PDB file of C-alpha atoms and ligand atoms in Angstrom:
ATOM      1  CA  MET A 225      99.091  90.863  13.839  1.00  0.00           C
ATOM      2  CA  GLN A 226      99.617  94.531  14.836  1.00  0.00           C
ATOM      3  CA  SER A 227     102.373  94.062  12.373  1.00  0.00           C
ATOM      4  CA  ALA A 228     100.087  93.587   9.260  1.00  0.00           C
ATOM      5  CA  LEU A 229      98.271  96.532  10.619  1.00  0.00           C
ATOM      6  CA  ASN A 230     101.019  98.799  10.974  1.00  0.00           C
ATOM      7  CA  GLN A 231     102.318  97.793   7.835  1.00  0.00           C
ATOM      8  CA  ALA A 232      99.248  98.775   6.053  1.00  0.00           C
ATOM      9  CA  LEU A 233      98.754 102.099   7.903  1.00  0.00           C
ATOM     10  CA  ASP A 234     102.908 102.576   6.797  1.00  0.00           C
ATOM     11  CA  GLN A 235     101.965 102.164   3.224  1.00  0.00           C
ATOM     12  CA  ALA A 236      99.068 104.333   3.371  1.00  0.00           C
ATOM     13  CA  ARG A 237     101.010 107.102   5.078  1.00  0.00           C
ATOM     14  CA  GLN A 238     103.876 106.635   2.023  1.00  0.00           C
ATOM     15  CA  ALA A 239     101.102 106.928  -0.760  1.00  0.00           C
ATOM     16  CA  GLY A 240     100.044 110.507   0.763  1.00  0.00           C
ATOM     17  CA  ALA A 241      96.760 108.958   1.693  1.00  0.00           C
ATOM     18  CA  VAL A 242      94.287 111.500   3.380  1.00  0.00           C
ATOM     19  CA  ARG A 243      91.916 108.912   3.961  1.00  0.00           C
ATOM     20  CA  VAL A 244      92.058 105.354   4.340  1.00  0.00           C
ATOM     21  CA  HIS A 245      88.616 103.523   3.290  1.00  0.00           C
ATOM     22  CA  GLU A 246      89.464 100.089   3.505  1.00  0.00           C
ATOM     23  CA  ILE A 247      92.353  97.705   4.452  1.00  0.00           C
ATOM     24  CA  ARG A 248      91.916  94.245   3.437  1.00  0.00           C
ATOM     25  CA  LEU A 249      93.948  91.515   4.983  1.00  0.00           C
ATOM     26  CA  ARG A 250      94.230  87.830   3.911  1.00  0.00           C
ATOM     27  CA  ILE A 251      94.272  85.618   6.938  1.00  0.00           C
ATOM     28  CA  GLY A 252      94.886  81.915   6.789  1.00  0.00           C
ATOM     29  CA  VAL A 253      92.455  79.721   9.047  1.00  0.00           C
ATOM     30  CA  LEU A 254      95.846  78.611  10.527  1.00  0.00           C
ATOM     31  CA  SER A 255      97.419  81.885  11.434  1.00  0.00           C
ATOM     32  CA  GLY A 256      95.727  81.955  15.027  1.00  0.00           C
ATOM     33  CA  VAL A 257      94.389  85.257  14.416  1.00  0.00           C
ATOM     34  CA  VAL A 258      91.079  85.774  15.888  1.00  0.00           C
ATOM     35  CA  PRO A 259      89.084  88.297  13.491  1.00  0.00           C
ATOM     36  CA  GLU A 260      87.492  89.804  16.602  1.00  0.00           C
ATOM     37  CA  ALA A 261      90.740  90.675  18.042  1.00  0.00           C
ATOM     38  CA  LEU A 262      92.015  91.964  14.848  1.00  0.00           C
ATOM     39  CA  GLN A 263      89.214  94.241  13.954  1.00  0.00           C
ATOM     40  CA  PHE A 264      89.616  95.514  18.058  1.00  0.00           C
ATOM     41  CA  ALA A 265      93.129  96.075  17.084  1.00  0.00           C
ATOM     42  CA  PHE A 266      92.521  97.977  14.092  1.00  0.00           C
ATOM     43  CA  GLU A 267      90.190 100.217  15.819  1.00  0.00           C
ATOM     44  CA  ALA A 268      92.727 101.140  18.336  1.00  0.00           C
ATOM     45  CA  LEU A 269      95.792 101.554  16.031  1.00  0.00           C
ATOM     46  CA  SER A 270      93.729 103.615  13.231  1.00  0.00           C
ATOM     47  CA  ASP A 271      92.526 105.991  16.113  1.00  0.00           C
ATOM     48  CA  GLY A 272      94.030 109.248  14.959  1.00  0.00           C
ATOM     49  CA  THR A 273      95.373 107.979  11.588  1.00  0.00           C
ATOM     50  CA  PRO A 274      94.160 108.391   8.107  1.00  0.00           C
ATOM     51  CA  ALA A 275      92.500 105.008   8.661  1.00  0.00           C
ATOM     52  CA  GLU A 276      90.403 106.266  11.420  1.00  0.00           C
ATOM     53  CA  GLY A 277      86.566 105.460  10.497  1.00  0.00           C
ATOM     54  CA  GLY A 278      87.749 103.009   7.832  1.00  0.00           C
ATOM     55  CA  ARG A 279      86.898  99.585   7.210  1.00  0.00           C
ATOM     56  CA  LEU A 280      88.858  96.141   7.814  1.00  0.00           C
ATOM     57  CA  THR A 281      87.689  93.419   5.422  1.00  0.00           C
ATOM     58  CA  ILE A 282      89.490  90.118   6.036  1.00  0.00           C
ATOM     59  CA  GLU A 283      89.782  87.561   3.553  1.00  0.00           C
ATOM     60  CA  HIS A 284      90.195  84.207   4.853  1.00  0.00           C
ATOM     61  CA  VAL A 285      92.530  81.500   3.328  1.00  0.00           C
ATOM     62  CA  PRO A 286      91.690  78.325   3.527  1.00  0.00           C
ATOM     63  CA  ALA A 287      94.702  75.624   4.614  1.00  0.00           C
ATOM     64  CA  ARG A 288      95.880  73.832   1.777  1.00  0.00           C
ATOM     65  CA  PHE A 289      98.131  70.917   2.288  1.00  0.00           C
ATOM     66  CA  TRP A 290     100.161  68.611  -0.506  1.00  0.00           C
ATOM     67  CA  CYS A 291     100.084  64.667  -0.512  1.00  0.00           C
ATOM     68  CA  ALA A 292     103.435  63.935  -2.324  1.00  0.00           C
ATOM     69  CA  THR A 293     101.774  60.268  -2.084  1.00  0.00           C
ATOM     70  CA  CYS A 294      99.046  61.317  -4.327  1.00  0.00           C
ATOM     71  CA  ASN A 295     100.434  64.293  -6.143  1.00  0.00           C
ATOM     72  CA  ARG A 296      97.169  66.452  -5.080  1.00  0.00           C
ATOM     73  CA  GLU A 297      96.539  69.475  -2.964  1.00  0.00           C
ATOM     74  CA  PHE A 298      93.537  68.985  -0.473  1.00  0.00           C
ATOM     75  CA  GLU A 299      91.960  71.532   1.677  1.00  0.00           C
ATOM     76  CA  ALA A 300      91.693  71.100   5.407  1.00  0.00           C
ATOM     77  CA  ILE A 301      90.651  73.334   8.429  1.00  0.00           C
ATOM     78  CA  ARG A 302      93.448  71.652  10.953  1.00  0.00           C
ATOM     79  CA  LEU A 303      96.873  71.528  10.795  1.00  0.00           C
ATOM     80  CA  PHE A 304      97.071  67.925  11.756  1.00  0.00           C
ATOM     81  CA  THR A 305      94.922  65.991   9.206  1.00  0.00           C
ATOM     82  CA  GLU A 306      94.976  63.534   6.622  1.00  0.00           C
ATOM     83  CA  CYS A 307      94.812  63.180   3.139  1.00  0.00           C
ATOM     84  CA  PRO A 308      91.308  62.397   1.796  1.00  0.00           C
ATOM     85  CA  GLU A 309      92.499  60.003  -0.746  1.00  0.00           C
ATOM     86  CA  CYS A 310      95.442  57.901   0.813  1.00  0.00           C
ATOM     87  CA  HIS A 311      94.721  59.087   4.601  1.00  0.00           C
ATOM     88  CA  ASN A 312      98.392  59.614   5.074  1.00  0.00           C
ATOM     89  CA  PRO A 313      98.903  62.210   7.727  1.00  0.00           C
ATOM     90  CA  SER A 314      99.322  65.850   6.959  1.00  0.00           C
ATOM     91  CA  GLY A 315     101.426  66.472   4.154  1.00  0.00           C
ATOM     92  CA  GLU A 316     103.355  69.460   3.241  1.00  0.00           C
ATOM     93  CA  LEU A 317     101.339  72.972   4.582  1.00  0.00           C
ATOM     94  CA  ARG A 318     101.135  75.116   1.091  1.00  0.00           C
ATOM     95  CA  SER A 319      98.934  78.120   2.530  1.00  0.00           C
ATOM     96  CA  GLY A 320      96.778  78.788   5.776  1.00  0.00           C
ATOM     97  CA  ARG A 321      99.049  80.691   7.639  1.00  0.00           C
ATOM     98  CA  GLU A 322      98.860  83.848   5.892  1.00  0.00           C
ATOM     99  CA  LEU A 323      98.411  87.198   7.623  1.00  0.00           C
ATOM    100  CA  GLU A 324      99.008  89.574   4.741  1.00  0.00           C
ATOM    101  CA  LEU A 325      97.854  93.076   3.279  1.00  0.00           C
ATOM    102  CA  ALA A 326      95.932  92.113   0.426  1.00  0.00           C
ATOM    103  CA  SER A 327      94.606  95.547  -0.657  1.00  0.00           C
ATOM    104  CA  LEU A 328      94.478  99.315   0.427  1.00  0.00           C
ATOM    105  CA  GLU A 329      91.829 101.840  -0.770  1.00  0.00           C
ATOM    106  CA  VAL A 330      92.977 105.253  -0.086  1.00  0.00           C
ATOM    107  CA  ASP A 331      92.318 108.894  -1.188  1.00  0.00           C
TER     108      ASP A 331
HETATM  109 ZN1   ZN B 447      97.419  61.301  -0.752  1.00  0.00          ZN
END
């Protein structure tokens, strides 16, 4: 997860940012990332950078699975789950493991 933060800080640097007001990250509920830990890492990593004093905002991405039997997508909060329609196990994970930069607000 530090790499996502570093990536954000790199981008800010490349953009010649004097000040980073906000970093928005998209975090999938299945990514295994603990938001509090991310917040903590952000404070440590942003120390002495243009992002110091900036805000880290986390967008939670729900887990979505595709059921090939029903031809539909369904949401779940666990990796091992079943289709609410046909009750077949899991299906194909379509989203929920994201850990990526959504946007950057800089000066
Ligand atoms: Zn199904």
